[in-house]
Coordinates of C-alpha atoms in Angstrom, one line a residue:
M1 CA 0.0 -0.2 0.3
S2 CA 1.2 3.8 -0.7
A3 CA 1.1 6.1 2.6
K4 CA 4.3 4.7 4.0
S5 CA 6.0 6.7 6.2
S6 CA 9.8 6.6 7.2
D7 CA 11.2 8.2 10.5
P8 CA 8.3 8.9 12.6
G9 CA 7.1 9.9 15.7
A10 CA 8.1 13.4 17.2
T11 CA 5.1 15.1 18.9
A12 CA 4.1 18.4 19.6
V13 CA 1.2 20.2 21.7
G14 CA -0.9 22.8 20.2
E15 CA -2.5 25.7 22.0
D16 CA -6.0 24.2 21.8
G17 CA -4.1 20.8 23.3
A18 CA -4.6 19.3 19.6
L19 CA -1.2 16.8 18.9
H20 CA 0.9 18.0 15.8
L21 CA 2.3 14.1 15.2
S22 CA 5.0 13.5 12.6
L23 CA 4.9 11.3 9.7
G24 CA 8.0 11.7 8.3
R25 CA 8.9 11.2 4.6
V26 CA 5.1 9.6 3.2
G27 CA 4.7 8.3 0.1
L28 CA 1.0 8.7 -1.4
Q29 CA -1.1 6.6 -3.7
S30 CA 0.0 8.9 -7.0
G31 CA 3.8 7.7 -6.7
A32 CA 4.0 11.4 -5.2
V33 CA 5.6 12.1 -2.0
L34 CA 5.0 14.9 1.4
D35 CA 8.1 15.3 3.1
E36 CA 8.0 15.8 6.6
A37 CA 4.2 14.9 7.0
V38 CA 2.8 16.2 9.8
I39 CA -0.8 15.0 11.0
V40 CA -2.9 17.1 13.9
V41 CA -5.1 15.3 16.1
K42 CA -7.7 16.0 19.0
T43 CA -7.9 13.6 21.5
F44 CA -10.8 13.1 24.4
G45 CA -11.3 10.4 26.6
H46 CA -9.0 7.2 26.8
L47 CA -7.9 4.0 25.8
N48 CA -9.4 0.9 27.4
A49 CA -7.5 -2.0 28.8
R50 CA -8.6 -3.7 26.3
R51 CA -8.3 -0.9 23.3
D52 CA -11.5 -2.0 22.3
N53 CA -13.2 1.6 22.1
A54 CA -11.4 4.1 19.8
V55 CA -13.8 6.3 17.6
V56 CA -12.0 8.2 14.8
I57 CA -13.5 10.7 13.3
P58 CA -11.8 12.2 10.0
T59 CA -12.3 15.7 9.8
S60 CA -14.1 17.5 6.5
F61 CA -13.5 19.6 3.2
G62 CA -11.7 22.8 5.0
A63 CA -12.4 22.3 8.2
S64 CA -11.0 21.5 11.4
H65 CA -11.1 19.3 14.5
R66 CA -12.7 21.7 16.0
D67 CA -15.5 21.6 13.8
F68 CA -16.5 18.4 15.3
E69 CA -15.7 18.6 19.3
W70 CA -19.7 18.5 19.2
M71 CA -19.5 15.4 18.7
V72 CA -18.0 14.3 22.0
G73 CA -19.2 14.9 25.1
Q74 CA -21.3 13.1 27.7
D75 CA -24.9 14.0 26.5
S76 CA -23.2 14.1 22.7
L77 CA -22.8 11.0 19.8
F78 CA -19.7 10.1 22.4
D79 CA -19.3 10.3 26.0
P80 CA -15.2 10.4 26.6
A81 CA -16.1 8.6 29.5
R82 CA -16.5 5.9 27.4
H83 CA -14.8 6.7 24.4
F84 CA -11.2 7.6 23.1
V85 CA -12.0 10.0 20.4
V86 CA -9.9 10.8 18.0
I87 CA -10.3 13.6 15.3
A88 CA -7.8 13.6 12.6
N89 CA -7.4 16.3 10.3
L90 CA -7.1 15.8 7.1
F91 CA -4.1 17.0 4.5
G92 CA -4.7 19.8 3.3
N93 CA -6.9 21.5 5.5
G94 CA -4.3 24.0 7.3
L95 CA -3.4 21.9 10.2
S96 CA -1.9 18.8 8.8
T97 CA 0.4 19.2 5.9
S98 CA -1.0 21.3 3.6
P99 CA 0.0 23.8 0.2
S100 CA -0.2 26.5 3.2
N101 CA 1.9 25.3 5.7
S102 CA 4.5 23.1 3.7
A103 CA 8.2 24.2 2.9
A104 CA 8.1 22.3 0.2
F105 CA 5.6 24.5 -1.6
A106 CA 6.4 28.0 0.1
A107 CA 10.0 27.1 -1.8
G108 CA 8.3 26.7 -5.2
G109 CA 6.9 23.1 -5.4
Q110 CA 3.9 21.2 -6.3
F111 CA 1.5 20.2 -3.7
P112 CA 1.0 16.4 -4.2
L113 CA -3.0 15.0 -5.1
V114 CA -3.5 13.5 -1.2
T115 CA -6.3 11.0 -2.1
A116 CA -9.0 9.5 0.4
Y117 CA -7.1 6.8 0.5
D118 CA -4.1 8.5 1.4
N119 CA -6.0 10.0 4.1
A120 CA -7.3 6.3 5.6
L121 CA -4.0 4.8 5.5
A122 CA -2.1 7.9 7.4
Q123 CA -4.7 8.1 9.9
K124 CA -4.5 4.3 10.6
Y125 CA -1.0 4.6 10.7
V126 CA -1.5 6.8 13.0
L127 CA -3.6 5.6 15.5
E128 CA -1.3 1.8 15.6
R129 CA 1.9 4.0 15.9
F130 CA 1.0 6.3 18.3
F131 CA -1.8 5.2 20.3
G132 CA -1.2 1.4 19.9
V133 CA -5.4 1.2 18.5
R134 CA -5.5 -1.7 16.1
R135 CA -8.9 -2.1 15.9
I136 CA -11.2 0.6 15.4
A137 CA -14.4 0.6 17.3
V138 CA -16.3 3.7 15.0
A139 CA -14.9 5.4 12.5
I140 CA -17.7 8.4 11.4
G141 CA -17.5 11.2 9.3
W142 CA -19.7 13.4 7.7
S143 CA -19.2 14.4 4.0
M144 CA -15.1 14.2 2.9
G145 CA -14.6 12.4 6.5
G146 CA -17.3 10.5 5.8
Q147 CA -15.8 9.4 2.4
V148 CA -12.6 8.6 4.0
A149 CA -14.0 6.4 7.1
W150 CA -15.3 4.5 4.1
H151 CA -12.2 3.6 2.6
M152 CA -10.9 2.8 6.1
A153 CA -13.7 -0.2 6.6
S154 CA -13.2 -1.2 3.0
L155 CA -9.2 -1.2 3.3
F156 CA -8.9 -2.5 6.4
P157 CA -12.6 -5.2 6.8
D158 CA -11.3 -6.7 9.8
D159 CA -10.1 -3.3 11.9
V160 CA -13.3 -1.5 11.6
A161 CA -16.2 -2.3 13.7
R162 CA -18.2 0.0 12.9
L163 CA -18.5 2.6 9.9
V164 CA -21.1 5.8 10.3
A165 CA -21.0 8.0 7.2
I166 CA -22.9 11.1 7.0
C167 CA -23.9 12.8 4.0
A168 CA -21.2 10.8 2.0
T169 CA -20.5 8.3 -0.3
A170 CA -18.0 6.1 -1.1
K171 CA -17.3 7.3 -4.6
T172 CA -17.6 11.0 -5.4
S173 CA -20.7 11.3 -7.7
A174 CA -20.9 12.4 -11.4
H175 CA -23.3 15.3 -9.8
N176 CA -20.9 15.7 -7.1
L177 CA -18.0 16.2 -9.6
V178 CA -20.0 18.9 -11.5
F179 CA -20.4 21.0 -8.9
L180 CA -16.2 20.4 -7.6
G181 CA -15.3 21.7 -11.5
G182 CA -17.4 25.0 -10.9
A183 CA -15.9 25.5 -7.3
R184 CA -12.7 25.2 -9.2
A185 CA -13.5 27.3 -11.9
V186 CA -14.2 29.8 -9.6
L187 CA -10.8 30.3 -8.3
Q188 CA -8.9 29.6 -11.2
T189 CA -10.4 32.2 -13.2
D190 CA -8.8 35.0 -11.0
S191 CA -6.0 36.7 -11.9
A192 CA -3.6 35.7 -9.1
Y193 CA -3.6 32.1 -10.1
D194 CA -1.0 31.3 -12.2
A195 CA -1.8 27.9 -14.8
G196 CA 1.5 27.7 -15.5
T197 CA 2.6 26.8 -12.1
G198 CA -1.1 25.5 -11.0
R199 CA -0.6 27.8 -7.8
F200 CA -2.1 31.2 -6.7
V201 CA 0.7 33.9 -7.0
R202 CA -1.4 36.6 -4.0
A203 CA -4.6 35.8 -2.3
P204 CA -7.4 35.8 -4.8
E205 CA -9.7 38.5 -3.2
R206 CA -12.2 38.5 -6.0
A207 CA -12.7 34.8 -6.3
L208 CA -12.6 33.6 -2.3
P209 CA -15.8 35.7 -1.6
A210 CA -17.2 34.4 -5.3
L211 CA -16.6 30.7 -4.2
G212 CA -18.7 31.8 -0.8
R213 CA -22.0 32.6 -3.0
F214 CA -21.5 29.7 -5.4
Y215 CA -21.1 27.4 -2.6
A216 CA -24.1 28.9 -0.8
G217 CA -26.4 27.6 -3.4
W218 CA -25.2 24.0 -3.1
A219 CA -24.4 23.5 0.5
L220 CA -28.4 24.6 1.7
S221 CA -31.4 23.5 0.1
Q222 CA -33.7 24.9 -1.7
A223 CA -36.2 24.9 1.3
F224 CA -33.5 26.7 3.2
Y225 CA -34.0 29.8 0.8
R226 CA -37.8 29.3 0.2
D227 CA -38.1 29.2 4.2
E228 CA -35.9 32.0 5.0
C229 CA -34.1 29.9 7.7
W230 CA -31.2 32.1 7.7
R231 CA -33.2 34.4 9.8
S232 CA -32.7 31.8 12.4
L233 CA -28.9 32.2 12.1
G234 CA -29.5 36.3 13.1
Y235 CA -29.8 37.5 9.6
D236 CA -32.3 40.3 8.5
S237 CA -31.9 39.7 4.5
L238 CA -30.9 37.1 2.4
E239 CA -28.0 39.5 1.0
S240 CA -26.8 40.2 4.4
F241 CA -27.0 35.9 5.0
L242 CA -25.0 35.5 1.7
N243 CA -22.5 38.4 2.7
G244 CA -21.8 37.7 6.2
Y245 CA -22.0 34.3 6.4
W246 CA -20.8 32.9 3.0
E247 CA -18.5 35.3 1.5
A248 CA -16.8 36.4 4.9
A249 CA -16.2 32.8 5.8
F250 CA -14.6 32.0 2.1
A251 CA -12.3 35.1 2.1
E252 CA -10.4 34.3 5.4
R253 CA -9.3 30.7 3.4
H254 CA -6.2 29.3 1.5
A255 CA -7.0 29.4 -1.6
D256 CA -4.5 26.7 -2.4
N257 CA -5.8 24.7 0.2
L258 CA -9.0 24.7 -1.4
L259 CA -7.7 23.8 -4.2
S260 CA -6.1 20.9 -2.7
H261 CA -9.3 20.1 -1.2
I262 CA -11.4 20.0 -4.2
A263 CA -8.3 17.4 -5.5
T264 CA -8.8 15.1 -2.8
W265 CA -13.3 15.0 -3.1
Q266 CA -12.9 14.6 -6.7
A267 CA -10.8 11.9 -6.1
A268 CA -12.7 9.8 -3.6
D269 CA -13.1 6.1 -4.4
I270 CA -12.7 3.2 -2.1
A271 CA -12.7 0.9 -5.5
A272 CA -9.4 2.7 -7.2
N273 CA -6.9 1.5 -5.8
D274 CA -4.4 -1.9 -5.9
R275 CA -6.7 -3.6 -4.1
Y276 CA -10.2 -3.4 -6.0
H277 CA -9.1 -1.9 -9.2
G278 CA -12.2 0.2 -9.9
D279 CA -14.4 -2.4 -8.7
L280 CA -16.7 -0.6 -7.0
A281 CA -19.5 -3.1 -5.7
K282 CA -16.4 -5.7 -4.7
A283 CA -15.1 -2.9 -2.7
I284 CA -18.1 -1.9 -0.8
S285 CA -18.9 -5.2 -0.3
A286 CA -15.5 -5.8 1.8
V287 CA -16.9 -3.9 4.7
R288 CA -17.3 -5.9 7.6
A289 CA -18.4 -3.3 9.6
R290 CA -21.7 -2.8 10.5
V291 CA -22.7 0.2 8.9
L292 CA -25.1 3.4 9.5
L293 CA -25.7 5.8 6.6
I294 CA -27.4 9.3 7.2
P295 CA -28.1 10.9 4.0
A296 CA -29.7 14.3 4.4
R297 CA -32.9 14.2 1.6
S298 CA -32.3 17.3 0.5
D299 CA -28.2 17.1 0.2
L300 CA -27.2 18.9 -3.7
Y301 CA -23.5 16.7 -3.1
F302 CA -24.3 13.3 -1.6
R303 CA -28.0 12.5 -2.6
E304 CA -29.9 9.7 -0.9
T305 CA -30.2 8.3 -4.3
D306 CA -26.1 7.5 -5.0
V307 CA -25.9 6.5 -0.9
R308 CA -28.9 3.9 -1.1
A309 CA -27.4 2.3 -4.5
E310 CA -24.1 1.8 -3.0
A311 CA -25.9 0.2 0.4
S312 CA -27.4 -2.1 -2.0
H313 CA -24.2 -4.0 -2.1
L314 CA -24.0 -4.4 1.7
D315 CA -26.1 -6.6 4.0
D316 CA -25.3 -5.8 7.4
I317 CA -26.6 -2.2 7.2
R318 CA -28.6 0.7 8.5
I319 CA -30.0 3.9 6.6
A320 CA -31.2 6.8 8.5
P321 CA -32.3 10.0 6.1
L322 CA -32.3 13.1 7.7
E323 CA -35.6 15.5 6.7
S324 CA -34.2 18.6 6.9
P325 CA -33.9 22.0 4.7
W326 CA -30.3 22.2 5.6
G327 CA -29.5 20.6 2.9
H328 CA -25.8 19.1 3.5
R329 CA -25.0 21.1 6.2
A330 CA -27.6 19.1 8.0
G331 CA -24.7 16.5 8.4
N332 CA -22.6 18.8 10.4
P333 CA -25.7 20.5 12.5
V334 CA -23.6 23.3 14.6
N335 CA -26.8 25.5 14.0
S336 CA -29.3 23.0 13.8
P337 CA -30.6 21.6 16.7
S338 CA -33.0 19.0 15.5
D339 CA -30.9 17.4 13.0
R340 CA -28.1 17.6 16.1
D341 CA -30.2 15.6 18.2
F342 CA -31.9 13.3 15.2
I343 CA -27.9 12.4 14.0
R344 CA -27.2 11.5 18.4
S345 CA -30.1 9.4 18.7
R346 CA -29.6 7.2 15.6
V347 CA -25.8 7.2 16.0
R348 CA -26.3 6.5 19.7
D349 CA -28.6 3.6 19.1
F350 CA -26.0 2.4 17.2
I351 CA -23.1 1.7 18.8
S352 CA -25.1 0.7 22.1
C353 CA -26.3 -2.6 19.7

């Protein structure tokens, strides 16, 4: 397999208690390498004597471990008194090795494609090497994080007991690729983008907020806008919501990191490796974990029909569709208590039996 590491072991602790774990030189699925690779993780709770209570939560597109701390707590999905939770930052998110913090990229080199496959192997390695975790009690993720969790369950079928994929598929669909191509085009049309080098020569001050506007029409549903759900966030007009929420959020992003994550998302396919040779049915059928899939019925990225089509290749599976106007964002419900309650209830029920 790819994602082999050389000379790993160094650990540093960030201001919020996150661990910066040095993996050394990491080989990737593409044949490229990440030099001096680092994965940043945040842990909660303790590994039990049997080492069978570990939960891994890969992060999602442009997100960090902070965006998933809501999943941890006595009254949330995973009680740290019972579970050892590891929230693992994906490569390219600005914390783990990314264009924005890569010395090689800063020196003018290309940042390589890092796939969901690469992230899954690296995170599995981290669990074993740094924490002594071989068998994962639950691999759970939302969106791109769910795709990485799918990869873990397929690549390590004997080592993942339960898989929970929230608003995620095992393979990025054709329609999803259309969206991602549009997002990439918005960024690359900015004059700050140098097509010759495939990188930005400066921050694309016009393209970043424009991408926020573009994203707003996909991340949330038609019903969200029809029912003016943005008012629940304190905005008094649609324009103030688009400007104050979406444009402002993307204006702070690092454009090369975004391109890196777009590429990761585009390439996500649990069958695209030397084990399954493109046979998606075989890759899905290899999963031995008990599986819970939570599609959001208004999600425009990971459609329920795509989720169910993939699920047809599995036997031990639960599907719990989420009814919500929040579209894709229903799966990471920091602003939607009812969606959070739904996910918490279904996940806690699933892991208790």
